[in-house]
CSV table of C-alpha atoms and ligand atoms in Angstrom, one decimal:
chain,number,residue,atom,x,y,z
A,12,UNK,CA,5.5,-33.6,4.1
A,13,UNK,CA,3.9,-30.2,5.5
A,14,UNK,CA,3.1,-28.2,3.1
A,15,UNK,CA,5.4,-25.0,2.8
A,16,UNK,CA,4.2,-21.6,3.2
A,17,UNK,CA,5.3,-18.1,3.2
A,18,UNK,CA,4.7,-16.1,6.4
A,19,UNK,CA,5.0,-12.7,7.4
A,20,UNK,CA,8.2,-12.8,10.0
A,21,UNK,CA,8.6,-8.8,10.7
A,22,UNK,CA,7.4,-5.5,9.4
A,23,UNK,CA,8.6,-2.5,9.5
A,24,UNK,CA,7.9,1.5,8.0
A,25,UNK,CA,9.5,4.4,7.6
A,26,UNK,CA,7.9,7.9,7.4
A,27,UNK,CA,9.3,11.5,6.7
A,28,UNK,CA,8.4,14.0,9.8
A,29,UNK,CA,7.0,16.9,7.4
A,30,UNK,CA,3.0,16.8,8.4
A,31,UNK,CA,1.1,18.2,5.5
A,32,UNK,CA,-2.0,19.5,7.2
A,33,UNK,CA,-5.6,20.1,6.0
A,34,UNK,CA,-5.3,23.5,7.3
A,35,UNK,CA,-1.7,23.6,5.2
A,36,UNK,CA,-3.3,22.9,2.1
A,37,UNK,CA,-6.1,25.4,2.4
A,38,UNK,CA,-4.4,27.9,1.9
A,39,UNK,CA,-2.3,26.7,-1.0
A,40,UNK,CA,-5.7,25.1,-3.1
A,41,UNK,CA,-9.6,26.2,-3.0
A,42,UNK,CA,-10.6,23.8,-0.7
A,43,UNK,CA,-11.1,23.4,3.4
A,44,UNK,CA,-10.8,21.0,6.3
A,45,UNK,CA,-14.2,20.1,6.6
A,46,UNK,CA,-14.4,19.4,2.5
A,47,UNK,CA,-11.5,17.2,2.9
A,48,UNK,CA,-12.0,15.4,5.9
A,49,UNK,CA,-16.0,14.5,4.6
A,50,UNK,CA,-15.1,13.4,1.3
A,51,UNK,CA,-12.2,11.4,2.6
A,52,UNK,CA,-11.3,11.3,6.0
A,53,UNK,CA,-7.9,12.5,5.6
A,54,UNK,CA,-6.8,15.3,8.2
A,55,UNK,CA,-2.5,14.8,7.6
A,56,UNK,CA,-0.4,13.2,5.8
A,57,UNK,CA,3.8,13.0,5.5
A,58,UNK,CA,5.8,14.5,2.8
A,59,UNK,CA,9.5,13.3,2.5
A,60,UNK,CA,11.2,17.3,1.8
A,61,UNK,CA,14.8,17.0,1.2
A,62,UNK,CA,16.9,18.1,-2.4
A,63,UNK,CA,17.9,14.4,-3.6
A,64,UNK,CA,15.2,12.4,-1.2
A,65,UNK,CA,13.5,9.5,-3.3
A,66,UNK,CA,11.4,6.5,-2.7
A,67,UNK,CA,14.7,4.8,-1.9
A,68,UNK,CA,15.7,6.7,0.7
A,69,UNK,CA,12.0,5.9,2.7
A,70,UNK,CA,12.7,1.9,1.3
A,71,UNK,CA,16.2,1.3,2.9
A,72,UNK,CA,15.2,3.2,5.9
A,73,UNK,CA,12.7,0.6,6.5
A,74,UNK,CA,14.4,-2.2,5.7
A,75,UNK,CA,17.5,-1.6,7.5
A,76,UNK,CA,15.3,-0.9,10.5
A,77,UNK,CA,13.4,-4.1,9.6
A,78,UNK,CA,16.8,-6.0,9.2
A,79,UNK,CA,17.5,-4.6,12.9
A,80,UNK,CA,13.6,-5.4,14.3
A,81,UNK,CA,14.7,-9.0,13.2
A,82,UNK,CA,17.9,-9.9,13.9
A,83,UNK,CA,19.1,-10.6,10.2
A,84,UNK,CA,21.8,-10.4,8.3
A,85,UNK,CA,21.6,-8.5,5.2
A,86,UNK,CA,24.0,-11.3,3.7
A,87,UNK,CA,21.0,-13.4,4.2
A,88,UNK,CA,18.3,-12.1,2.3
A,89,UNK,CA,17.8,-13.7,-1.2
A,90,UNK,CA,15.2,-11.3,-2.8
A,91,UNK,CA,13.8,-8.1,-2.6
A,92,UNK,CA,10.9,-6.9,-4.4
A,93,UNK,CA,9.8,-3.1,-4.2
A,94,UNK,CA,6.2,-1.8,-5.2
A,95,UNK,CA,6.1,1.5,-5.7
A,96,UNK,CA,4.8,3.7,-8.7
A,97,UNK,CA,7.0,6.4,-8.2
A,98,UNK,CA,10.5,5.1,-8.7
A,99,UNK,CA,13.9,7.2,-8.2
A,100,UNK,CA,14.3,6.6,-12.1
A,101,UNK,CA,13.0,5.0,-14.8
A,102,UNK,CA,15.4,2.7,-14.4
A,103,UNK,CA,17.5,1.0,-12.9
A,104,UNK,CA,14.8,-0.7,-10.6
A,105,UNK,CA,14.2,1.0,-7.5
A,106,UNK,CA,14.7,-2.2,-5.5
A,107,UNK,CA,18.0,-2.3,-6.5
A,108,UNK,CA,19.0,1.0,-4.8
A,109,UNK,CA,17.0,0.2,-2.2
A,110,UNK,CA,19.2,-3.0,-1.5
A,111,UNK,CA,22.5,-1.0,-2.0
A,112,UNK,CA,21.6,1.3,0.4
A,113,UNK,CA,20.1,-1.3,2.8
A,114,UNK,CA,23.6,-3.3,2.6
A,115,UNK,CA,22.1,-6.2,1.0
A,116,UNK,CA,25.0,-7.9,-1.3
A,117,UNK,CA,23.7,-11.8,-2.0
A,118,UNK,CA,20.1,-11.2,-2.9
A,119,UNK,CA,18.2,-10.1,-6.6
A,120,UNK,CA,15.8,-7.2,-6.8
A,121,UNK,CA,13.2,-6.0,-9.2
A,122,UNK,CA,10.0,-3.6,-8.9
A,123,UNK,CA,6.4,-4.6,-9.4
A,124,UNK,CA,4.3,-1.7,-10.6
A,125,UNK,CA,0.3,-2.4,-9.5
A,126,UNK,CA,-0.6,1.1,-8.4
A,127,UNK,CA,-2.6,1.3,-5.2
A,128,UNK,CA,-2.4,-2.8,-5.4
A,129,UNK,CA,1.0,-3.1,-5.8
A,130,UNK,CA,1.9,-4.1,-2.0
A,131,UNK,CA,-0.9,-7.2,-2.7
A,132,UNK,CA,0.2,-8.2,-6.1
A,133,UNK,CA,4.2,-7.8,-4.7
A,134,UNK,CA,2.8,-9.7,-1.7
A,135,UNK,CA,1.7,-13.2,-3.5
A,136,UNK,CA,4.8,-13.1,-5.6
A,137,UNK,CA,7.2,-12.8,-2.8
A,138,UNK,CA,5.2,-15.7,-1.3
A,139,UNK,CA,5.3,-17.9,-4.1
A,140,UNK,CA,9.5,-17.7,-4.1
A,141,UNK,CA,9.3,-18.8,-0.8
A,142,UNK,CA,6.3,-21.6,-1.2
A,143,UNK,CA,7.9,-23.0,-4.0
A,144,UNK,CA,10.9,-23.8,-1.6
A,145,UNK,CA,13.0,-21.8,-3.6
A,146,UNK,CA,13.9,-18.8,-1.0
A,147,UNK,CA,13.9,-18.7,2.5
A,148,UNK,CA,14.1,-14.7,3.4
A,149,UNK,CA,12.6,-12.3,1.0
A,150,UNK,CA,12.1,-8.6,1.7
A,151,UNK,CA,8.8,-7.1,0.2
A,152,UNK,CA,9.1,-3.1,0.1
A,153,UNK,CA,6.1,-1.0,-0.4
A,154,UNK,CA,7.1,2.7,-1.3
A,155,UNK,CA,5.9,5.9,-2.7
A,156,UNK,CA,7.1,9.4,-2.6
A,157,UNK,CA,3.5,10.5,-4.0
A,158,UNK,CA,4.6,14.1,-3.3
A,159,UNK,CA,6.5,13.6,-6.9
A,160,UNK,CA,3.9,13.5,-8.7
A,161,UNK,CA,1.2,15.3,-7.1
A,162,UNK,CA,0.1,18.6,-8.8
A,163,UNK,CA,-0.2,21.0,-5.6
A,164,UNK,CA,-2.1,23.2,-8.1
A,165,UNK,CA,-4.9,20.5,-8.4
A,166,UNK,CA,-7.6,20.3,-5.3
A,167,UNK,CA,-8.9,16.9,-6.7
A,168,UNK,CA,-6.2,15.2,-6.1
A,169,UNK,CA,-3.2,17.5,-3.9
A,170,UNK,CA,-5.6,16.5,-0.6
A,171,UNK,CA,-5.2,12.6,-0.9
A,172,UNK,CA,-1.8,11.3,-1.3
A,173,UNK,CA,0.8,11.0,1.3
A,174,UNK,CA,4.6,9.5,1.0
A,175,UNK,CA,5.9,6.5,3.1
A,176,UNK,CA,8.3,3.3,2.6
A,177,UNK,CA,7.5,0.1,4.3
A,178,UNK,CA,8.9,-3.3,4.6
A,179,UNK,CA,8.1,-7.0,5.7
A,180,UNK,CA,10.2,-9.8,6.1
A,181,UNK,CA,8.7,-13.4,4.4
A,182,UNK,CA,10.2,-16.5,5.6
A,183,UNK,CA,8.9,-20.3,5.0
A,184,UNK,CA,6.7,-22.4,7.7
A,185,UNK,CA,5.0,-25.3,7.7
A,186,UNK,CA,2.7,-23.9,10.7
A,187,UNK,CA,-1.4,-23.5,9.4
A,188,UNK,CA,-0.3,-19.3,9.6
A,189,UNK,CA,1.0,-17.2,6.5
A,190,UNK,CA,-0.2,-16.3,3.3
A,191,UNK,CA,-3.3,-18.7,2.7
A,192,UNK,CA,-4.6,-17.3,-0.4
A,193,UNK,CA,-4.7,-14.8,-2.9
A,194,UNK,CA,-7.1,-13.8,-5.6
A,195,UNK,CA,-6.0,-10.9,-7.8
A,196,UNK,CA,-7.4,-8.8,-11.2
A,197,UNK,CA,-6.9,-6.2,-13.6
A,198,UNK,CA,-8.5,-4.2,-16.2
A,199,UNK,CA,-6.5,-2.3,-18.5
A,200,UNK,CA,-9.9,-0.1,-19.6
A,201,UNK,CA,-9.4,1.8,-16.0
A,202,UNK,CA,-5.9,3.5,-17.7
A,203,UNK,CA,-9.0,5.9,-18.7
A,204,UNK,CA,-9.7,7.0,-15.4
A,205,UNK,CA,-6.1,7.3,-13.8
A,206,UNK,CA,-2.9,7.4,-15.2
A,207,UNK,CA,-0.3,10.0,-15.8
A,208,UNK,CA,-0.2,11.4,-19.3
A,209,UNK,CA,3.6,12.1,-20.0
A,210,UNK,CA,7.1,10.5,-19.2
A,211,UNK,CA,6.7,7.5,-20.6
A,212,UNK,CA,7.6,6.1,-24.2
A,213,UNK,CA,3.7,7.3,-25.6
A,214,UNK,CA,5.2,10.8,-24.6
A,215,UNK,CA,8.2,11.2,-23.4
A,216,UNK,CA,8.8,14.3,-21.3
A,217,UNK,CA,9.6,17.6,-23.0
A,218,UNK,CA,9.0,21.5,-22.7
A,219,UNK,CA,5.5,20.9,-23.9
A,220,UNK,CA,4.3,18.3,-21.6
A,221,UNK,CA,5.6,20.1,-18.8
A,222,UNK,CA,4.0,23.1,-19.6
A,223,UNK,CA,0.8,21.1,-19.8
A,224,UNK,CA,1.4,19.8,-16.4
A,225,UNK,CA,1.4,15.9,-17.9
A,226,UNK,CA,3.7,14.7,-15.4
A,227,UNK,CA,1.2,15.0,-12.4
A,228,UNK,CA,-1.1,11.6,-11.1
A,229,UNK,CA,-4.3,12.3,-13.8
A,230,UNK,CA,-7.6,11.1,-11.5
A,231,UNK,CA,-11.2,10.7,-12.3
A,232,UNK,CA,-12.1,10.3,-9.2
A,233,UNK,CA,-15.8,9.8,-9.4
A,234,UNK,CA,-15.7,7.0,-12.0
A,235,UNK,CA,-12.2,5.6,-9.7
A,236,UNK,CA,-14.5,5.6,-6.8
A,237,UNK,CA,-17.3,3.6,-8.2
A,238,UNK,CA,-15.3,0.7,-9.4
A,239,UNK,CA,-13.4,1.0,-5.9
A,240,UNK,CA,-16.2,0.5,-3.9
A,241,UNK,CA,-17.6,-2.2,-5.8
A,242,UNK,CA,-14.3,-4.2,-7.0
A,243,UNK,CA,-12.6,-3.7,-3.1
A,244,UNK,CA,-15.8,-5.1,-1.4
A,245,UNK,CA,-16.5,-7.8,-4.0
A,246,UNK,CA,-13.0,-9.2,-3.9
A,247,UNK,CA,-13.1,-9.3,-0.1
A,248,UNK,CA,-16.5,-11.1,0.0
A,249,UNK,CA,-15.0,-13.9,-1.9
A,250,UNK,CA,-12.3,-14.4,-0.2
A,251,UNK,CA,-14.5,-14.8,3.0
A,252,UNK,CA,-17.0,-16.9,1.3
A,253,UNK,CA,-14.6,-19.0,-0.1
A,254,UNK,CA,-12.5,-19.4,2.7
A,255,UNK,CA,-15.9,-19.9,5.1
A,256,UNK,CA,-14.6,-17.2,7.0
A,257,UNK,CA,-17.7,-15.7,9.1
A,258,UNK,CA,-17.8,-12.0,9.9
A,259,UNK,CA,-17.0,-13.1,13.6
A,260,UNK,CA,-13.7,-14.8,12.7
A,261,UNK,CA,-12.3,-11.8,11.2
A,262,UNK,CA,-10.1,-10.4,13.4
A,263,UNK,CA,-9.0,-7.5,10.8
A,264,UNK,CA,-9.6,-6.3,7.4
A,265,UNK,CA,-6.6,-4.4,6.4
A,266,UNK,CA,-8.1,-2.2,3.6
A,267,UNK,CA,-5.7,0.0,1.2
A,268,UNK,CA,-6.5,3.9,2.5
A,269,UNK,CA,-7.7,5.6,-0.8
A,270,UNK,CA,-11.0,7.0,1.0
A,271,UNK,CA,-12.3,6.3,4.0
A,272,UNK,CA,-16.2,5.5,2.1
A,273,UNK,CA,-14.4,3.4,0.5
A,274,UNK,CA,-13.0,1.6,3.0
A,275,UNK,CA,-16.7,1.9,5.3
A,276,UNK,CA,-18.5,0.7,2.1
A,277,UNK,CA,-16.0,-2.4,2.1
A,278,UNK,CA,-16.3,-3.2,6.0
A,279,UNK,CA,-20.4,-2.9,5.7
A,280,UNK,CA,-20.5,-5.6,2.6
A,281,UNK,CA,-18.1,-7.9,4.4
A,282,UNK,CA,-20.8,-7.7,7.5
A,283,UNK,CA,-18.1,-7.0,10.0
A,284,UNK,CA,-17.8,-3.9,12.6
A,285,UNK,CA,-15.5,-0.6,12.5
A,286,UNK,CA,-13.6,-2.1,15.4
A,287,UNK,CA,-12.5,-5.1,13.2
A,288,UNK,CA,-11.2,-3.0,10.6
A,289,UNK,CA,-7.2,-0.9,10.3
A,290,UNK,CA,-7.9,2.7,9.3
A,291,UNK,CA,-5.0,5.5,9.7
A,292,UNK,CA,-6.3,7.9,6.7
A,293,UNK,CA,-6.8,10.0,9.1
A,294,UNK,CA,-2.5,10.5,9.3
A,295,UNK,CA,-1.1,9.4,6.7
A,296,UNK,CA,-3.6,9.9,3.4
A,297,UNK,CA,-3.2,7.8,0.9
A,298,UNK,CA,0.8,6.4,0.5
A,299,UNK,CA,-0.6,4.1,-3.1
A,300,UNK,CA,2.1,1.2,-2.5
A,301,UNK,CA,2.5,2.0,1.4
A,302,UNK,CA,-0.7,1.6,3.0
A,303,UNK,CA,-1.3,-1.8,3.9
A,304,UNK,CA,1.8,-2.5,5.4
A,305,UNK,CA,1.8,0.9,7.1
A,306,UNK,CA,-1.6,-0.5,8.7
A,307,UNK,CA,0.1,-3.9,9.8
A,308,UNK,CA,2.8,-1.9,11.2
A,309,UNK,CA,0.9,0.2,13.7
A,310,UNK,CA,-0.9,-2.7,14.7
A,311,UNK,CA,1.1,-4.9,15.2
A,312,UNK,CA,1.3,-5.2,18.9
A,313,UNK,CA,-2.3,-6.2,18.7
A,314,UNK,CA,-1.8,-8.8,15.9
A,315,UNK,CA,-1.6,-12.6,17.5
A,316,UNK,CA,-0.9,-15.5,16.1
A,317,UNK,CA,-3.5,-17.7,13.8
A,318,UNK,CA,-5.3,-14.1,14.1
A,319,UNK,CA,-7.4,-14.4,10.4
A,320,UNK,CA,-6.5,-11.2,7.8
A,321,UNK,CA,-7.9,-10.2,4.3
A,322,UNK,CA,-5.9,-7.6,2.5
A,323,UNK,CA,-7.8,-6.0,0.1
A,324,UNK,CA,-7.0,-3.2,-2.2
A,325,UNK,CA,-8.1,-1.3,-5.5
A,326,UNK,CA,-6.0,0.8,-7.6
A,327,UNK,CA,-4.9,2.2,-11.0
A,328,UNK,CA,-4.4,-0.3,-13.6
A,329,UNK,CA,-7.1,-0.2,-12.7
A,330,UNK,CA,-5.9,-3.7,-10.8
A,331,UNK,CA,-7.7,-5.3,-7.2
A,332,UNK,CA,-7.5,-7.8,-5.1
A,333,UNK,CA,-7.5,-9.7,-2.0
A,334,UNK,CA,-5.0,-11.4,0.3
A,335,UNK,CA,-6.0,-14.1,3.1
A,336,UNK,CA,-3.8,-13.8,5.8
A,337,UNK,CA,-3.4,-16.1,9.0
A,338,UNK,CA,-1.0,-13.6,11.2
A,339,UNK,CA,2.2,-15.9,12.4
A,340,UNK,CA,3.4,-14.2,15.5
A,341,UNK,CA,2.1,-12.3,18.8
A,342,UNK,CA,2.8,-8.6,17.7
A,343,UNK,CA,3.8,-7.6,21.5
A,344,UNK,CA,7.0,-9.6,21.6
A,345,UNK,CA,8.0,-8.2,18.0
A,346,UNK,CA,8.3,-3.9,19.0
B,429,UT7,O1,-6.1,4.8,-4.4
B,429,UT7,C1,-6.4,4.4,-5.7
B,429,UT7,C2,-7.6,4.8,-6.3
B,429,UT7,N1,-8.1,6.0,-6.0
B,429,UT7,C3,-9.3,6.1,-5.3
B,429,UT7,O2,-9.8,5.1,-4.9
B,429,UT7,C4,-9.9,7.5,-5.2
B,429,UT7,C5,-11.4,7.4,-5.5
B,429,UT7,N2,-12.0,8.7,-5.5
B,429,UT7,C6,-12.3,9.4,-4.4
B,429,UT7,O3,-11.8,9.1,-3.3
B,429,UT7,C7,-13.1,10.7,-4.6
B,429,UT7,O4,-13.7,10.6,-5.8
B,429,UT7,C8,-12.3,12.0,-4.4
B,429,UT7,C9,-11.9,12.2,-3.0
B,429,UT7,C10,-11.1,12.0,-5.3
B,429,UT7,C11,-13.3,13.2,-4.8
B,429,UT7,O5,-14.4,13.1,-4.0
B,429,UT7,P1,-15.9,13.2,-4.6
B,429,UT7,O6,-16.8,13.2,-3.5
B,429,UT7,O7,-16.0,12.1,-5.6
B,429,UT7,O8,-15.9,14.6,-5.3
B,429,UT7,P2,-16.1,15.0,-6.8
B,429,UT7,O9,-14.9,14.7,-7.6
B,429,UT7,O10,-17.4,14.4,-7.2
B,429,UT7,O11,-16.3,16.5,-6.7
B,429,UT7,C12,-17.4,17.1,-6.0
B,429,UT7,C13,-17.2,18.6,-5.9
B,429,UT7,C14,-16.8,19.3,-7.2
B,429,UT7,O12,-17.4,20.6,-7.3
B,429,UT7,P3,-18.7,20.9,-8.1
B,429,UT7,O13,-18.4,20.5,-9.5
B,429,UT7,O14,-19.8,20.0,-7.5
B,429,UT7,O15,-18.9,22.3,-7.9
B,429,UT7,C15,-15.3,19.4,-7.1
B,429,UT7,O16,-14.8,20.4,-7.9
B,429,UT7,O17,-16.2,18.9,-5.0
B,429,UT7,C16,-15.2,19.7,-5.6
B,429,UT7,N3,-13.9,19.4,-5.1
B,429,UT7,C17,-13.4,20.0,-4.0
B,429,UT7,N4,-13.9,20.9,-3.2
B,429,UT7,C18,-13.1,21.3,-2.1
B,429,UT7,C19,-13.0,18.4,-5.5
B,429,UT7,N5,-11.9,18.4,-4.7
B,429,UT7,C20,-12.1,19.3,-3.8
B,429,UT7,C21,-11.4,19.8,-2.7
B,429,UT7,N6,-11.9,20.8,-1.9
B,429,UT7,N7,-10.2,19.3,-2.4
């Protein structure tokens, strides 16, 4: 018998229409287009505005769309798993409201919290439900509504982050395409570097904590960038080398959108060309659980089938990986 494996059937995204502009955010922080866009390549990025708007809302937008893009019925969906670091609540799950809102009735839901990796990490679990034989469809979301947690007072960090919801559809197939491979790590040391100080049980939020401004994302981003740089482009080199996958054979590295020296210093270790690699910082900044699946999204009319993929990513945690990807259907007939 064919081995079973989990393929990526649909994807789909959903993104709020308020464009955050360099120029926008020059005049609320010291800083200016030309710092910004150096430093990271960011010019916009999309900020969900609306009193009672959550990660949810951006989530079951794009699943119902992705329900519509491929033809199934929500009754038919056995799991849905939700990265995202910036839940509606502390609890319930945010996948759970995400499926009420997206109609889903028959299906179980839980979140997977991996930071800026949490779309890779989320990715090889849903894959393993359906490997195993276990599931047939399950629904990853990748969501963040980064905009709740930014401090618009900080110029470190107010320039980067961006909100969106995406979703992708995993179903079983015993064709060589799907989710090949995955190698993932974590260091718990990198909490150091980036976390956010209150609002969890260590300190729960009070006047105090607010006042100190502890709910916002805390960044070191020099020391984040070093281990990003290295950790992204190692992962992604060993998934090539292990996979014997030439520079040539790549058709796309589909790098998380932190910084776009980040994601050059990846491409340049893995040996391959700009053209061969997704990069929308430029629009969207950096949407943490969003990003990779906000990439596959706007390319997919240009993915084909057995096209080769690695995923890589690097976030807090701090937590990395990579994802080896054979693409399972011609993008064009999918719009
Ligand atoms: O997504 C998950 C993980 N996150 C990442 O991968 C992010 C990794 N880190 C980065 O992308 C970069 O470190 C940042 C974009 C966050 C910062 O860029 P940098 O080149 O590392 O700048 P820096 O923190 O070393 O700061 C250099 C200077 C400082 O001024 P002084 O001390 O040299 O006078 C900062 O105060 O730039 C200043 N600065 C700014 N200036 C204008 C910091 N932010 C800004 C700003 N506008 N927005």
């Amino acid at each position: 018998m064919s081995k079973i494996r989990a393929a990526i059937t649909g994807i789909n995204a959903s993104v709020p229409e308020y464009i955050l502009t360099n120029e926008e955010l020059s005049n609320m922080v010291d800083t200016s287009d030309e710092w910004i866009t150096t430093r990271t390549g960011i010019k916009t990025r999309h900020i969900l505005k609306g009193e009672g708007k959550g990660t949810s809302d951006m989530g079951a937008e794009a699943v119902k769309g992705l329900l519509k893009k491929t033809n199934t019925d929500p009754d038919e969906v056995d799991l849905l798993i939700c990265a995202t670091v910036t839940p509606d609540m502390q609890f319930p799950a945010t996948a759970n409201i995400i499926a009420d809102k997206a109609g889903l009735k028959n299906s179980f839901h839980f979140d997977i919290n991996a930071a800026c990796s949490g779309q890779i990490y989320a990715l090889t679990t849903a894959a393993m439900y359906i490997q195993s034989g276990l599931y047939k469809k399950v629904i990853l979301v990748g969501a963040d509504k980064m905009s709740s947690i930014v401090d618009y007072t900080d110029r470190s960090t107010c320039v980067i982050f961006g909100d969106a919801g995406t979703a992708m559809m995993l179903e079983p197939t015993t064709e060589d395409v799907g989710i090949i491979d995955s190698i993932h790590q974590s260091d718990g040391f990198g909490r150091v570097h980036l976390h956010q100080k209150a609002g969890g049980s260590v300190k729960p939020a009070s006047h105090a904590t607010v006042d100190a401004r502890e709910h916002y994302i805390y960044q070191e981003g020099q020391a984040v960038f070093k281990f990003a740089v290295s950790k992204m482009a190692d992962v992604s080199v060993e998934m090539m080398k292990k996979h014997h996958i030439e520079p040539d054979d790549l058709a796309w590295l589909v790098p998380h959108q932190a910084n776009l020296r980040i994601i050059e210093a990846t491409a340049r270790r893995m040996g391959i060309e700009k053209e061969q690699v997704m990069i929308n910082i430029q629009r969207y900044g950096n949407t943490t659980s969003a990003t990779i699946a906000l990439c596959l999204w706007e390319w997919e009319n240009q993915l084909k089938k057995g096209d080769k993929l690695i995923l890589s990513a690097f976030g807090g945690g701090f937590t990395w990986g990579s994802v080896y990807v054979k693409w399972a259907y011609d993008g064009k007939n999918h719009q």
